[in-house]
Short mmCIF file of C-alpha atoms in Angstrom, two decimals:
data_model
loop_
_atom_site.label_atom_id
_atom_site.label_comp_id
_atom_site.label_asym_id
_atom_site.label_seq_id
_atom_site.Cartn_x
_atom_site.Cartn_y
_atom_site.Cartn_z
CA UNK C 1 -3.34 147.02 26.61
CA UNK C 2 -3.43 149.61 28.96
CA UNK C 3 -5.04 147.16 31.46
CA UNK C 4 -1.83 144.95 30.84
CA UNK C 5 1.01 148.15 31.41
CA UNK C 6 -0.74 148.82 34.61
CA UNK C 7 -0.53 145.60 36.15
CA UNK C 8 2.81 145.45 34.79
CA UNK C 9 3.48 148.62 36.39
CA UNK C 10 2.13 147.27 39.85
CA UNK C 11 4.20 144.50 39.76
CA UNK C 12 7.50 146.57 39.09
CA UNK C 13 6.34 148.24 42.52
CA UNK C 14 5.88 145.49 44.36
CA UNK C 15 9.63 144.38 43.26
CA UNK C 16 11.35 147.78 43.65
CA UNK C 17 9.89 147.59 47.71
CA UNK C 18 11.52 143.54 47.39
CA UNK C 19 14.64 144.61 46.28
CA UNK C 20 14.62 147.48 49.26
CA UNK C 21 13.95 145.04 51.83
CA UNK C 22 16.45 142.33 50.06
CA UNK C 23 19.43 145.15 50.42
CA UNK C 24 18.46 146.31 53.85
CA UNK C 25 17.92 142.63 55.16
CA UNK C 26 21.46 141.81 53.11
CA UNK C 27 19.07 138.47 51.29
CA UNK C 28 20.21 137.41 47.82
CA UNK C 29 19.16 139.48 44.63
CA UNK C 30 16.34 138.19 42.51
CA UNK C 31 16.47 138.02 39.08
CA UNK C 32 12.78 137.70 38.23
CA UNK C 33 12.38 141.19 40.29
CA UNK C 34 14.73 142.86 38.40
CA UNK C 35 13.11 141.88 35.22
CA UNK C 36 9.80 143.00 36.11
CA UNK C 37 11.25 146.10 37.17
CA UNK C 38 13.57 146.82 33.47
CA UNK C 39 10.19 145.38 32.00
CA UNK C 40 8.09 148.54 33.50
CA UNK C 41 11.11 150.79 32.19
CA UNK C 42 13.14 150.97 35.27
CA UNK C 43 11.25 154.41 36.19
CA UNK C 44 9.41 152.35 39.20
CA UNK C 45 9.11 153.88 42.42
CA UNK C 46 7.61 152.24 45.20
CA UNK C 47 3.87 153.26 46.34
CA UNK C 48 3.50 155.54 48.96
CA UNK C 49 1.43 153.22 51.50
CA UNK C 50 4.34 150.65 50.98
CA UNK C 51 6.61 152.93 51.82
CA UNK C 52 4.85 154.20 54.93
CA UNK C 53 4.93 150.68 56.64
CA UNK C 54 8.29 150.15 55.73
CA UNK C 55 8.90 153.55 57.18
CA UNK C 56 7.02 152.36 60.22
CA UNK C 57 8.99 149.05 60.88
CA UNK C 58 12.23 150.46 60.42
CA UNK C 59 11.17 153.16 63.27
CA UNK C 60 9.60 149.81 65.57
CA UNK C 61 13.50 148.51 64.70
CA UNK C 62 15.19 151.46 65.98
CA UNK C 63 12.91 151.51 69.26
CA UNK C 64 13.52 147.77 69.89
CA UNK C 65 17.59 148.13 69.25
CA UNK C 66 17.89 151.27 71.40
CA UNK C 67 18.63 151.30 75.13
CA UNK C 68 14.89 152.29 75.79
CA UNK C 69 13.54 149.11 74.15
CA UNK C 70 15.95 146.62 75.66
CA UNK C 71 15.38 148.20 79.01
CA UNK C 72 11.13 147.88 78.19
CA UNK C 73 12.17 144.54 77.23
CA UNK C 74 13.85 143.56 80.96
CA UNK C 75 10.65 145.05 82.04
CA UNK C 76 8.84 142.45 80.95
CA UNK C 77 11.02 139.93 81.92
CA UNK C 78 9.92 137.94 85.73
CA UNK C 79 12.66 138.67 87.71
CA UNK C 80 13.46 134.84 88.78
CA UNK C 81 14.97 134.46 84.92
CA UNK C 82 16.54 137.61 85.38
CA UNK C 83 18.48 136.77 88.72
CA UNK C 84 18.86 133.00 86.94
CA UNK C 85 20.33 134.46 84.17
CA UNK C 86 23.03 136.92 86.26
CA UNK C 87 23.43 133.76 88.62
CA UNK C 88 24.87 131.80 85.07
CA UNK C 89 26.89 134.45 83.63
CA UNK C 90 28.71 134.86 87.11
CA UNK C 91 29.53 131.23 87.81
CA UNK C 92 31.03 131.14 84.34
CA UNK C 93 32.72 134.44 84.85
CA UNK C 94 34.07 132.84 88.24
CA UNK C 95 35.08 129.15 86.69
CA UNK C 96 36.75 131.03 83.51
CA UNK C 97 38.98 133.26 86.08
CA UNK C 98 39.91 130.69 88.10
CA UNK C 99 41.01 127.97 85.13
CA UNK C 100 43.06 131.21 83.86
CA UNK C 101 44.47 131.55 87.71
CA UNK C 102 45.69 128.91 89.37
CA UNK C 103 46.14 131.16 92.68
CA UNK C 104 42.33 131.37 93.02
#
């Protein structure tokens, strides 16, 4: 029996840290984790090494979104795509001002 609540209360955690990452990622609720979850008696916390790694990719999240990680990102970027990539964006800056102008 007290083999059974355990495992019963391990699965609850697992669930509680699937219904974090199902609000934060904005994914569909699921029902079978919230029954696990009222089946442990809805006093479930996640475990404290799950928690750390979600702690940790939320941080790795942050440092790719920021200014710091997009510019770490153009770093490793070869330059070629880089100038390819300005070359585009002009020449459909330029075509979009001129269809707009007729003087041009």
């Amino acid at each position: 029996m007290e083999r059974d609540a355990e495992f019963a209360h391990k699965k609850a955690e697992r669930a509680t840290l699937r219904v974090h990452l199902r609000e934060k990622y904005r994914l569909p609720k699921s029902e079978q984790d919230e029954n696990a979850i009222q089946m442990a008696g809805d006093d479930v916390d996640v475990p404290e090494e799950l928690r750390k790694m979600v702690d940790e990719d939320t941080v790795e999240e942050e440092e790719k979104d920021s200014i710091l990680g997009q510019i770490q990102n153009i770093q490793n970027m070869d330059m070629d795509t880089i100038k390819e990539k300005a070359q585009a964006t002009f020449s459909e800056m330029k075509e979009a001002a001129e269809q707009k102008c007729t003087v041009m």
